[in-house]
PDB file of C-alpha atoms and ligand atoms in Angstrom:
ATOM      1  CA  UNK W   1     -51.009  44.993 -23.584  1.00 43.00           C
ATOM      2  CA  UNK W   2     -50.767  43.968 -19.947  1.00 48.00           C
ATOM      3  CA  UNK W   3     -47.362  42.969 -18.745  1.00 51.00           C
ATOM      4  CA  UNK W   4     -47.240  39.472 -17.313  1.00 67.00           C
ATOM      5  CA  UNK W   5     -44.971  37.848 -14.799  1.00 78.00           C
ATOM      6  CA  UNK W   6     -44.522  34.789 -16.921  1.00 91.00           C
ATOM      7  CA  UNK W   7     -45.222  33.953 -20.556  1.00 92.00           C
ATOM      8  CA  UNK W   8     -48.530  32.208 -21.189  1.00 95.00           C
ATOM      9  CA  UNK W   9     -48.266  29.161 -23.393  1.00 97.00           C
ATOM     10  CA  UNK W  10     -51.220  27.413 -25.017  1.00 98.00           C
ATOM     11  CA  UNK W  11     -50.843  23.631 -25.170  1.00 98.00           C
ATOM     12  CA  UNK W  12     -52.991  22.139 -27.931  1.00 98.00           C
ATOM     13  CA  UNK W  13     -53.995  18.662 -26.717  1.00 98.00           C
ATOM     14  CA  UNK W  14     -53.285  16.810 -29.991  1.00 97.00           C
ATOM     15  CA  UNK W  15     -54.873  13.566 -31.118  1.00 98.00           C
ATOM     16  CA  UNK W  16     -57.759  12.784 -28.714  1.00 97.00           C
ATOM     17  CA  UNK W  17     -57.129   9.031 -28.990  1.00 98.00           C
ATOM     18  CA  UNK W  18     -53.390   9.290 -28.275  1.00 98.00           C
ATOM     19  CA  UNK W  19     -51.066  10.343 -25.468  1.00 98.00           C
ATOM     20  CA  UNK W  20     -51.437  14.096 -26.105  1.00 97.00           C
ATOM     21  CA  UNK W  21     -53.748  14.858 -23.177  1.00 97.00           C
ATOM     22  CA  UNK W  22     -51.625  12.798 -20.786  1.00 98.00           C
ATOM     23  CA  UNK W  23     -48.263  14.368 -21.673  1.00 97.00           C
ATOM     24  CA  UNK W  24     -49.843  17.844 -21.733  1.00 98.00           C
ATOM     25  CA  UNK W  25     -51.191  17.377 -18.198  1.00 97.00           C
ATOM     26  CA  UNK W  26     -47.922  15.917 -16.945  1.00 97.00           C
ATOM     27  CA  UNK W  27     -45.962  18.778 -18.511  1.00 97.00           C
ATOM     28  CA  UNK W  28     -48.386  21.416 -17.225  1.00 96.00           C
ATOM     29  CA  UNK W  29     -47.876  20.095 -13.680  1.00 94.00           C
ATOM     30  CA  UNK W  30     -44.073  19.918 -13.967  1.00 95.00           C
ATOM     31  CA  UNK W  31     -42.395  22.247 -11.457  1.00 94.00           C
ATOM     32  CA  UNK W  32     -39.807  23.545 -13.997  1.00 95.00           C
ATOM     33  CA  UNK W  33     -42.598  24.328 -16.457  1.00 95.00           C
ATOM     34  CA  UNK W  34     -44.688  26.068 -13.777  1.00 94.00           C
ATOM     35  CA  UNK W  35     -41.687  28.170 -12.747  1.00 93.00           C
ATOM     36  CA  UNK W  36     -41.033  29.214 -16.348  1.00 94.00           C
ATOM     37  CA  UNK W  37     -44.523  29.836 -17.729  1.00 95.00           C
ATOM     38  CA  UNK W  38     -48.300  29.718 -17.255  1.00 95.00           C
ATOM     39  CA  UNK W  39     -49.579  26.852 -19.409  1.00 96.00           C
ATOM     40  CA  UNK W  40     -53.194  26.647 -20.596  1.00 97.00           C
ATOM     41  CA  UNK W  41     -54.457  23.497 -22.319  1.00 98.00           C
ATOM     42  CA  UNK W  42     -56.598  23.833 -25.442  1.00 98.00           C
ATOM     43  CA  UNK W  43     -58.770  20.820 -26.177  1.00 98.00           C
ATOM     44  CA  UNK W  44     -62.027  19.010 -25.543  1.00 97.00           C
ATOM     45  CA  UNK W  45     -62.443  19.197 -21.766  1.00 96.00           C
ATOM     46  CA  UNK W  46     -64.391  15.909 -21.627  1.00 96.00           C
ATOM     47  CA  UNK W  47     -61.653  14.037 -23.489  1.00 97.00           C
ATOM     48  CA  UNK W  48     -58.890  15.531 -21.351  1.00 97.00           C
ATOM     49  CA  UNK W  49     -60.756  14.525 -18.204  1.00 96.00           C
ATOM     50  CA  UNK W  50     -61.253  10.980 -19.520  1.00 96.00           C
ATOM     51  CA  UNK W  51     -57.507  10.645 -20.160  1.00 97.00           C
ATOM     52  CA  UNK W  52     -56.667  12.005 -16.715  1.00 97.00           C
ATOM     53  CA  UNK W  53     -58.980   9.455 -15.095  1.00 96.00           C
ATOM     54  CA  UNK W  54     -57.707   6.548 -17.207  1.00 96.00           C
ATOM     55  CA  UNK W  55     -54.116   7.453 -16.315  1.00 96.00           C
ATOM     56  CA  UNK W  56     -54.950   7.673 -12.607  1.00 95.00           C
ATOM     57  CA  UNK W  57     -54.085  11.359 -12.418  1.00 94.00           C
ATOM     58  CA  UNK W  58     -56.070  13.114  -9.726  1.00 89.00           C
ATOM     59  CA  UNK W  59     -55.988  16.736 -10.835  1.00 91.00           C
ATOM     60  CA  UNK W  60     -58.189  19.804 -10.832  1.00 93.00           C
ATOM     61  CA  UNK W  61     -59.134  20.865 -14.353  1.00 94.00           C
ATOM     62  CA  UNK W  62     -60.569  24.359 -14.614  1.00 95.00           C
ATOM     63  CA  UNK W  63     -62.666  24.680 -17.763  1.00 96.00           C
ATOM     64  CA  UNK W  64     -62.662  28.176 -19.259  1.00 97.00           C
ATOM     65  CA  UNK W  65     -64.131  29.786 -22.386  1.00 96.00           C
ATOM     66  CA  UNK W  66     -61.508  32.528 -22.790  1.00 95.00           C
ATOM     67  CA  UNK W  67     -57.865  32.750 -21.697  1.00 95.00           C
ATOM     68  CA  UNK W  68     -58.804  35.928 -19.825  1.00 93.00           C
ATOM     69  CA  UNK W  69     -60.854  33.756 -17.421  1.00 94.00           C
ATOM     70  CA  UNK W  70     -57.864  31.621 -16.444  1.00 94.00           C
ATOM     71  CA  UNK W  71     -56.829  31.451 -12.799  1.00 90.00           C
ATOM     72  CA  UNK W  72     -53.122  30.776 -12.435  1.00 86.00           C
ATOM     73  CA  UNK W  73     -53.102  28.572  -9.362  1.00 80.00           C
ATOM     74  CA  UNK W  74     -50.392  25.934  -9.094  1.00 75.00           C
ATOM     75  CA  UNK W  75     -52.588  22.996  -8.278  1.00 79.00           C
ATOM     76  CA  UNK W  76     -55.075  23.456 -11.134  1.00 91.00           C
ATOM     77  CA  UNK W  77     -54.818  23.289 -14.923  1.00 96.00           C
ATOM     78  CA  UNK W  78     -56.757  25.759 -17.051  1.00 97.00           C
ATOM     79  CA  UNK W  79     -58.454  24.083 -20.012  1.00 97.00           C
ATOM     80  CA  UNK W  80     -59.718  26.320 -22.796  1.00 98.00           C
ATOM     81  CA  UNK W  81     -62.652  24.157 -23.852  1.00 97.00           C
ATOM     82  CA  UNK W  82     -62.783  23.490 -27.562  1.00 96.00           C
ATOM     83  CA  UNK W  83     -65.471  20.795 -27.595  1.00 93.00           C
ATOM     84  CA  UNK W  84     -65.604  18.653 -30.730  1.00 93.00           C
ATOM     85  CA  UNK W  85     -68.330  16.298 -32.004  1.00 88.00           C
ATOM     86  CA  UNK W  86     -68.147  12.485 -31.774  1.00 89.00           C
ATOM     87  CA  UNK W  87     -65.439  12.308 -29.106  1.00 91.00           C
ATOM     88  CA  UNK W  88     -67.557  11.437 -26.041  1.00 87.00           C
ATOM     89  CA  UNK W  89     -67.105   7.673 -26.337  1.00 89.00           C
ATOM     90  CA  UNK W  90     -64.114   7.595 -28.680  1.00 93.00           C
ATOM     91  CA  UNK W  91     -61.930   4.593 -27.772  1.00 95.00           C
ATOM     92  CA  UNK W  92     -58.269   5.358 -27.002  1.00 97.00           C
ATOM     93  CA  UNK W  93     -55.666   4.051 -29.423  1.00 97.00           C
ATOM     94  CA  UNK W  94     -57.865   4.131 -32.531  1.00 97.00           C
ATOM     95  CA  UNK W  95     -57.801   6.219 -35.689  1.00 97.00           C
ATOM     96  CA  UNK W  96     -60.885   8.133 -36.869  1.00 97.00           C
ATOM     97  CA  UNK W  97     -61.918  11.131 -38.910  1.00 97.00           C
ATOM     98  CA  UNK W  98     -63.355  12.754 -35.758  1.00 97.00           C
ATOM     99  CA  UNK W  99     -59.960  12.545 -34.039  1.00 97.00           C
ATOM    100  CA  UNK W 100     -58.165  13.932 -37.066  1.00 97.00           C
ATOM    101  CA  UNK W 101     -60.507  16.911 -37.299  1.00 97.00           C
ATOM    102  CA  UNK W 102     -60.317  17.519 -33.556  1.00 97.00           C
ATOM    103  CA  UNK W 103     -56.516  17.563 -33.266  1.00 97.00           C
ATOM    104  CA  UNK W 104     -56.228  20.262 -35.931  1.00 97.00           C
ATOM    105  CA  UNK W 105     -59.166  22.208 -34.452  1.00 98.00           C
ATOM    106  CA  UNK W 106     -57.315  22.331 -31.108  1.00 98.00           C
ATOM    107  CA  UNK W 107     -54.128  23.536 -32.820  1.00 98.00           C
ATOM    108  CA  UNK W 108     -56.050  26.147 -34.836  1.00 98.00           C
ATOM    109  CA  UNK W 109     -57.785  27.449 -31.692  1.00 98.00           C
ATOM    110  CA  UNK W 110     -54.450  27.746 -29.875  1.00 98.00           C
ATOM    111  CA  UNK W 111     -52.893  29.559 -32.842  1.00 98.00           C
ATOM    112  CA  UNK W 112     -55.831  31.990 -32.813  1.00 97.00           C
ATOM    113  CA  UNK W 113     -55.091  32.802 -29.158  1.00 97.00           C
ATOM    114  CA  UNK W 114     -51.467  33.535 -30.058  1.00 96.00           C
ATOM    115  CA  UNK W 115     -52.449  35.735 -33.014  1.00 96.00           C
ATOM    116  CA  UNK W 116     -54.820  37.638 -30.712  1.00 96.00           C
ATOM    117  CA  UNK W 117     -52.059  38.056 -28.120  1.00 95.00           C
ATOM    118  CA  UNK W 118     -53.887  36.249 -25.310  1.00 96.00           C
ATOM    119  CA  UNK W 119     -51.010  33.730 -25.175  1.00 96.00           C
ATOM    120  CA  UNK W 120     -47.330  34.230 -26.024  1.00 93.00           C
ATOM    121  CA  UNK W 121     -46.662  30.890 -27.696  1.00 94.00           C
ATOM    122  CA  UNK W 122     -48.213  27.560 -28.692  1.00 97.00           C
ATOM    123  CA  UNK W 123     -47.046  23.991 -28.197  1.00 97.00           C
ATOM    124  CA  UNK W 124     -48.967  21.234 -29.968  1.00 97.00           C
ATOM    125  CA  UNK W 125     -49.169  17.670 -28.654  1.00 97.00           C
ATOM    126  CA  UNK W 126     -48.767  14.952 -31.307  1.00 96.00           C
ATOM    127  CA  UNK W 127     -51.386  14.607 -34.020  1.00 96.00           C
ATOM    128  CA  UNK W 128     -52.141  11.340 -35.824  1.00 96.00           C
ATOM    129  CA  UNK W 129     -51.631  11.621 -39.548  1.00 94.00           C
ATOM    130  CA  UNK W 130     -53.802   8.604 -40.396  1.00 97.00           C
ATOM    131  CA  UNK W 131     -56.755  10.193 -38.570  1.00 97.00           C
ATOM    132  CA  UNK W 132     -56.157  13.523 -40.313  1.00 97.00           C
ATOM    133  CA  UNK W 133     -56.112  11.703 -43.665  1.00 97.00           C
ATOM    134  CA  UNK W 134     -59.380   9.893 -42.705  1.00 97.00           C
ATOM    135  CA  UNK W 135     -60.882  13.343 -42.071  1.00 97.00           C
ATOM    136  CA  UNK W 136     -59.917  14.263 -45.636  1.00 97.00           C
ATOM    137  CA  UNK W 137     -57.775  17.205 -44.533  1.00 95.00           C
ATOM    138  CA  UNK W 138     -54.615  17.841 -46.562  1.00 92.00           C
ATOM    139  CA  UNK W 139     -51.791  17.997 -44.014  1.00 92.00           C
ATOM    140  CA  UNK W 140     -48.067  17.568 -44.535  1.00 86.00           C
ATOM    141  CA  UNK W 141     -46.809  18.793 -41.186  1.00 88.00           C
ATOM    142  CA  UNK W 142     -47.156  21.876 -39.006  1.00 92.00           C
ATOM    143  CA  UNK W 143     -45.047  24.353 -41.005  1.00 91.00           C
ATOM    144  CA  UNK W 144     -47.506  24.480 -43.922  1.00 92.00           C
ATOM    145  CA  UNK W 145     -50.491  24.347 -41.512  1.00 95.00           C
ATOM    146  CA  UNK W 146     -49.035  27.296 -39.573  1.00 95.00           C
ATOM    147  CA  UNK W 147     -48.455  29.176 -42.810  1.00 95.00           C
ATOM    148  CA  UNK W 148     -52.144  28.726 -43.705  1.00 96.00           C
ATOM    149  CA  UNK W 149     -53.472  29.576 -40.243  1.00 96.00           C
ATOM    150  CA  UNK W 150     -51.325  32.712 -39.891  1.00 96.00           C
ATOM    151  CA  UNK W 151     -51.513  33.908 -43.510  1.00 96.00           C
ATOM    152  CA  UNK W 152     -47.760  33.494 -44.073  1.00 94.00           C
ATOM    153  CA  UNK W 153     -46.179  32.493 -47.410  1.00 93.00           C
ATOM    154  CA  UNK W 154     -45.476  28.735 -47.008  1.00 90.00           C
ATOM    155  CA  UNK W 155     -42.112  29.257 -48.728  1.00 88.00           C
ATOM    156  CA  UNK W 156     -40.959  31.377 -45.761  1.00 90.00           C
ATOM    157  CA  UNK W 157     -41.847  28.807 -43.102  1.00 94.00           C
ATOM    158  CA  UNK W 158     -39.378  26.141 -41.934  1.00 95.00           C
ATOM    159  CA  UNK W 159     -39.003  23.439 -39.319  1.00 95.00           C
ATOM    160  CA  UNK W 160     -36.198  23.688 -36.743  1.00 95.00           C
ATOM    161  CA  UNK W 161     -35.578  20.676 -34.519  1.00 94.00           C
ATOM    162  CA  UNK W 162     -34.191  21.618 -31.095  1.00 92.00           C
ATOM    163  CA  UNK W 163     -32.566  19.034 -28.805  1.00 90.00           C
ATOM    164  CA  UNK W 164     -30.301  19.991 -25.974  1.00 84.00           C
ATOM    165  CA  UNK W 165     -28.132  22.747 -27.408  1.00 84.00           C
ATOM    166  CA  UNK W 166     -28.476  21.498 -31.002  1.00 92.00           C
ATOM    167  CA  UNK W 167     -30.737  23.175 -33.572  1.00 95.00           C
ATOM    168  CA  UNK W 168     -31.368  21.835 -37.070  1.00 97.00           C
ATOM    169  CA  UNK W 169     -33.349  23.728 -39.736  1.00 97.00           C
ATOM    170  CA  UNK W 170     -34.729  21.821 -42.723  1.00 97.00           C
ATOM    171  CA  UNK W 171     -34.741  23.452 -46.170  1.00 96.00           C
ATOM    172  CA  UNK W 172     -37.329  20.906 -47.357  1.00 95.00           C
ATOM    173  CA  UNK W 173     -39.596  18.664 -45.321  1.00 92.00           C
ATOM    174  CA  UNK W 174     -42.325  16.252 -46.384  1.00 87.00           C
ATOM    175  CA  UNK W 175     -41.648  15.935 -50.094  1.00 88.00           C
ATOM    176  CA  UNK W 176     -40.302  13.036 -52.091  1.00 93.00           C
ATOM    177  CA  UNK W 177     -36.525  13.228 -52.538  1.00 96.00           C
ATOM    178  CA  UNK W 178     -37.129  13.971 -56.221  1.00 97.00           C
ATOM    179  CA  UNK W 179     -39.422  16.926 -55.405  1.00 96.00           C
ATOM    180  CA  UNK W 180     -37.098  18.157 -52.672  1.00 96.00           C
ATOM    181  CA  UNK W 181     -34.096  18.245 -54.995  1.00 97.00           C
ATOM    182  CA  UNK W 182     -36.095  20.238 -57.539  1.00 97.00           C
ATOM    183  CA  UNK W 183     -36.944  22.767 -54.798  1.00 95.00           C
ATOM    184  CA  UNK W 184     -33.362  23.183 -53.589  1.00 97.00           C
ATOM    185  CA  UNK W 185     -32.306  26.297 -55.478  1.00 97.00           C
ATOM    186  CA  UNK W 186     -29.666  28.742 -54.150  1.00 96.00           C
ATOM    187  CA  UNK W 187     -32.556  31.088 -53.240  1.00 95.00           C
ATOM    188  CA  UNK W 188     -34.254  28.351 -51.202  1.00 96.00           C
ATOM    189  CA  UNK W 189     -31.065  27.553 -49.292  1.00 96.00           C
ATOM    190  CA  UNK W 190     -30.408  31.250 -48.676  1.00 96.00           C
ATOM    191  CA  UNK W 191     -34.010  31.686 -47.474  1.00 94.00           C
ATOM    192  CA  UNK W 192     -33.530  28.808 -45.028  1.00 96.00           C
ATOM    193  CA  UNK W 193     -30.294  30.316 -43.707  1.00 96.00           C
ATOM    194  CA  UNK W 194     -31.933  33.730 -43.272  1.00 94.00           C
ATOM    195  CA  UNK W 195     -34.956  32.265 -41.461  1.00 93.00           C
ATOM    196  CA  UNK W 196     -32.570  30.332 -39.206  1.00 95.00           C
ATOM    197  CA  UNK W 197     -30.595  33.487 -38.430  1.00 94.00           C
ATOM    198  CA  UNK W 198     -33.786  35.379 -37.486  1.00 90.00           C
ATOM    199  CA  UNK W 199     -35.028  32.474 -35.358  1.00 90.00           C
ATOM    200  CA  UNK W 200     -31.703  32.238 -33.504  1.00 91.00           C
ATOM    201  CA  UNK W 201     -31.880  35.922 -32.628  1.00 88.00           C
ATOM    202  CA  UNK W 202     -35.441  35.400 -31.348  1.00 83.00           C
ATOM    203  CA  UNK W 203     -34.142  32.475 -29.289  1.00 83.00           C
ATOM    204  CA  UNK W 204     -31.749  34.843 -27.581  1.00 82.00           C
ATOM    205  CA  UNK W 205     -28.531  34.339 -29.563  1.00 88.00           C
ATOM    206  CA  UNK W 206     -27.552  37.926 -30.300  1.00 88.00           C
ATOM    207  CA  UNK W 207     -24.952  37.337 -32.993  1.00 91.00           C
ATOM    208  CA  UNK W 208     -25.322  33.947 -34.673  1.00 92.00           C
ATOM    209  CA  UNK W 209     -22.018  32.701 -36.064  1.00 88.00           C
ATOM    210  CA  UNK W 210     -21.409  33.260 -39.783  1.00 89.00           C
ATOM    211  CA  UNK W 211     -22.302  30.524 -42.222  1.00 95.00           C
ATOM    212  CA  UNK W 212     -19.790  27.799 -43.110  1.00 95.00           C
ATOM    213  CA  UNK W 213     -20.022  24.800 -45.372  1.00 94.00           C
ATOM    214  CA  UNK W 214     -21.291  22.874 -47.124  1.00 94.00           C
ATOM    215  CA  UNK W 215     -20.447  19.885 -44.979  1.00 95.00           C
ATOM    216  CA  UNK W 216     -21.337  16.247 -45.564  1.00 94.00           C
ATOM    217  CA  UNK W 217     -24.579  15.309 -43.792  1.00 90.00           C
ATOM    218  CA  UNK W 218     -23.099  12.141 -42.297  1.00 89.00           C
ATOM    219  CA  UNK W 219     -20.429  13.923 -40.231  1.00 91.00           C
ATOM    220  CA  UNK W 220     -21.631  17.505 -39.791  1.00 93.00           C
ATOM    221  CA  UNK W 221     -23.354  16.928 -36.447  1.00 93.00           C
ATOM    222  CA  UNK W 222     -19.970  16.225 -34.854  1.00 92.00           C
ATOM    223  CA  UNK W 223     -18.865  19.791 -35.664  1.00 93.00           C
ATOM    224  CA  UNK W 224     -18.699  21.985 -32.585  1.00 91.00           C
ATOM    225  CA  UNK W 225     -19.226  25.693 -32.065  1.00 91.00           C
ATOM    226  CA  UNK W 226     -22.202  26.245 -34.389  1.00 94.00           C
ATOM    227  CA  UNK W 227     -25.493  27.791 -33.290  1.00 95.00           C
ATOM    228  CA  UNK W 228     -27.507  25.768 -35.817  1.00 97.00           C
ATOM    229  CA  UNK W 229     -27.206  23.325 -38.694  1.00 97.00           C
ATOM    230  CA  UNK W 230     -29.070  23.867 -41.965  1.00 98.00           C
ATOM    231  CA  UNK W 231     -29.887  20.588 -43.703  1.00 98.00           C
ATOM    232  CA  UNK W 232     -31.379  20.002 -47.136  1.00 97.00           C
ATOM    233  CA  UNK W 233     -33.698  17.018 -46.601  1.00 97.00           C
ATOM    234  CA  UNK W 234     -36.125  15.851 -43.886  1.00 95.00           C
ATOM    235  CA  UNK W 235     -34.081  12.736 -43.072  1.00 95.00           C
ATOM    236  CA  UNK W 236     -30.721  14.568 -42.871  1.00 96.00           C
ATOM    237  CA  UNK W 237     -31.893  16.224 -39.680  1.00 96.00           C
ATOM    238  CA  UNK W 238     -34.621  13.919 -38.402  1.00 94.00           C
ATOM    239  CA  UNK W 239     -32.540  10.717 -38.296  1.00 94.00           C
ATOM    240  CA  UNK W 240     -29.800  12.432 -36.294  1.00 93.00           C
ATOM    241  CA  UNK W 241     -32.270  14.097 -33.914  1.00 93.00           C
ATOM    242  CA  UNK W 242     -34.333  10.970 -33.289  1.00 89.00           C
ATOM    243  CA  UNK W 243     -31.232   8.874 -32.627  1.00 92.00           C
ATOM    244  CA  UNK W 244     -29.798  11.458 -30.234  1.00 90.00           C
ATOM    245  CA  UNK W 245     -32.986  12.414 -28.359  1.00 86.00           C
ATOM    246  CA  UNK W 246     -35.975  10.296 -29.461  1.00 80.00           C
ATOM    247  CA  UNK W 247     -38.299  11.598 -26.729  1.00 79.00           C
ATOM    248  CA  UNK W 248     -36.876  15.041 -26.016  1.00 82.00           C
ATOM    249  CA  UNK W 249     -36.842  16.843 -29.345  1.00 86.00           C
ATOM    250  CA  UNK W 250     -38.915  20.012 -29.839  1.00 88.00           C
ATOM    251  CA  UNK W 251     -39.970  20.843 -33.393  1.00 91.00           C
ATOM    252  CA  UNK W 252     -40.090  24.616 -33.726  1.00 93.00           C
ATOM    253  CA  UNK W 253     -41.881  26.110 -36.716  1.00 93.00           C
ATOM    254  CA  UNK W 254     -39.989  29.263 -37.715  1.00 93.00           C
ATOM    255  CA  UNK W 255     -40.852  32.110 -40.070  1.00 91.00           C
ATOM    256  CA  UNK W 256     -44.454  32.858 -38.946  1.00 92.00           C
ATOM    257  CA  UNK W 257     -45.559  35.741 -36.680  1.00 90.00           C
ATOM    258  CA  UNK W 258     -46.182  33.381 -33.749  1.00 92.00           C
ATOM    259  CA  UNK W 259     -43.978  31.121 -31.635  1.00 91.00           C
ATOM    260  CA  UNK W 260     -45.038  27.536 -32.277  1.00 95.00           C
ATOM    261  CA  UNK W 261     -43.544  24.192 -31.418  1.00 95.00           C
ATOM    262  CA  UNK W 262     -44.713  20.635 -31.697  1.00 92.00           C
ATOM    263  CA  UNK W 263     -42.945  17.582 -30.339  1.00 90.00           C
ATOM    264  CA  UNK W 264     -40.937  15.320 -32.606  1.00 82.00           C
ATOM    265  CA  UNK W 265     -42.645  12.068 -31.636  1.00 86.00           C
ATOM    266  CA  UNK W 266     -45.929  10.399 -32.502  1.00 91.00           C
ATOM    267  CA  UNK W 267     -49.345  10.067 -30.861  1.00 95.00           C
ATOM    268  CA  UNK W 268     -48.408   6.824 -29.039  1.00 96.00           C
ATOM    269  CA  UNK W 269     -51.642   4.899 -29.638  1.00 96.00           C
ATOM    270  CA  UNK W 270     -50.189   1.695 -28.158  1.00 96.00           C
ATOM    271  CA  UNK W 271     -49.810   3.309 -24.700  1.00 96.00           C
ATOM    272  CA  UNK W 272     -52.728   5.787 -24.787  1.00 96.00           C
ATOM    273  CA  UNK W 273     -54.646   6.008 -21.501  1.00 95.00           C
ATOM    274  CA  UNK W 274     -52.172   3.838 -19.594  1.00 96.00           C
ATOM    275  CA  UNK W 275     -50.324   6.541 -17.666  1.00 96.00           C
ATOM    276  CA  UNK W 276     -46.948   5.462 -19.109  1.00 96.00           C
ATOM    277  CA  UNK W 277     -46.316   8.253 -21.627  1.00 96.00           C
ATOM    278  CA  UNK W 278     -43.085  10.244 -21.173  1.00 95.00           C
ATOM    279  CA  UNK W 279     -43.673  14.032 -21.210  1.00 95.00           C
ATOM    280  CA  UNK W 280     -39.962  14.905 -21.738  1.00 93.00           C
ATOM    281  CA  UNK W 281     -40.379  16.274 -25.279  1.00 91.00           C
ATOM    282  CA  UNK W 282     -43.429  18.328 -24.258  1.00 95.00           C
ATOM    283  CA  UNK W 283     -41.522  19.721 -21.275  1.00 95.00           C
ATOM    284  CA  UNK W 284     -38.515  20.510 -23.497  1.00 91.00           C
ATOM    285  CA  UNK W 285     -40.770  22.358 -25.963  1.00 93.00           C
ATOM    286  CA  UNK W 286     -42.471  24.370 -23.213  1.00 95.00           C
ATOM    287  CA  UNK W 287     -39.172  25.347 -21.586  1.00 93.00           C
ATOM    288  CA  UNK W 288     -37.696  26.296 -24.958  1.00 89.00           C
ATOM    289  CA  UNK W 289     -40.587  28.660 -25.738  1.00 91.00           C
ATOM    290  CA  UNK W 290     -40.817  29.968 -22.172  1.00 91.00           C
ATOM    291  CA  UNK W 291     -37.212  31.151 -22.364  1.00 83.00           C
ATOM    292  CA  UNK W 292     -37.805  32.916 -25.655  1.00 77.00           C
ATOM    293  CA  UNK W 293     -38.463  36.670 -25.560  1.00 61.00           C
ATOM    294  CA  UNK W 294     -42.155  37.500 -25.508  1.00 51.00           C
ATOM    295  CA  UNK W 295     -44.417  37.771 -28.501  1.00 39.00           C
ATOM    296  CA  UNK W 296     -44.629  41.548 -28.198  1.00 35.00           C
ATOM    297  CA  UNK W 297     -40.879  41.894 -28.539  1.00 38.00           C
ATOM    298  CA  UNK W 298     -40.807  39.291 -31.280  1.00 38.00           C
ATOM    299  CA  UNK W 299     -43.140  41.255 -33.475  1.00 37.00           C
ATOM    300  CA  UNK W 300     -41.078  44.382 -32.932  1.00 36.00           C
ATOM    301  CA  UNK W 301     -38.038  42.587 -34.373  1.00 37.00           C
ATOM    302  CA  UNK W 302     -37.647  43.326 -38.093  1.00 35.00           C
ATOM    303  CA  UNK W 303     -38.483  40.101 -39.892  1.00 30.00           C
TER     304      UNK W 303
HETATM  305 ZN1   ZN U   1     -41.521  14.381 -40.547  1.00 50.19          ZN
END
């Protein structure tokens, strides 16, 4: 494989009716992001253009069919066109089956690029779960979607929230508390710890600190000197993260062959197309993945 100056990161545009296109464009133009990586947007080029216009962003979008055709010029954004039906006149801020299908199609196309090695990592803009449900697609978050799209056992895939220097892996995610408790066997907890350890090494921490605990979930985040926290339930980690950094949390899916992050906030229908969306979480996710050793090295690491 060709060696590259900078990692290439595919940015899946997310829900076409939400703020995904806007925060992806803003992040792709951010000077820190441009210094750290070469971003390429994956989405419906017509929709992305419509968002740019509505938000008053005067930018050059370069529509391409393959990542290999990208031109890495600072002023332009490469858009891998993944045109989807019924989006041409889709109103912003609304839910629809077409939007639900499209957001997952963009993510799937970006994941394909990563599996093929044409990009080093994927960041997905926010999806809208109501639209995905309207499309009749079973979806309970990116970890299980990633497992399906990459052919990984869903039991080996976990969500790690990253905010500032804090990382939080979740042993269970979108289950009822009753179901989650039934899943929390010693093997499951050990599997979560092992996946966390491997992910930390991939994130550049050579010797993650040995495991300690258990600690009570209400005070553990005050503990200092740990590389990551492993929590049992969705809300143990998500409440802390969203209070500490509501718009700057990256949600890394760990345990699959590719580097994938989403952002830990929603599709922002109430401000879609208004130019007011804050790209901080998208920028944080891109910088996090850009600093991570390349895909090629990742796959060479024993998993
Ligand atoms: Zn959640």
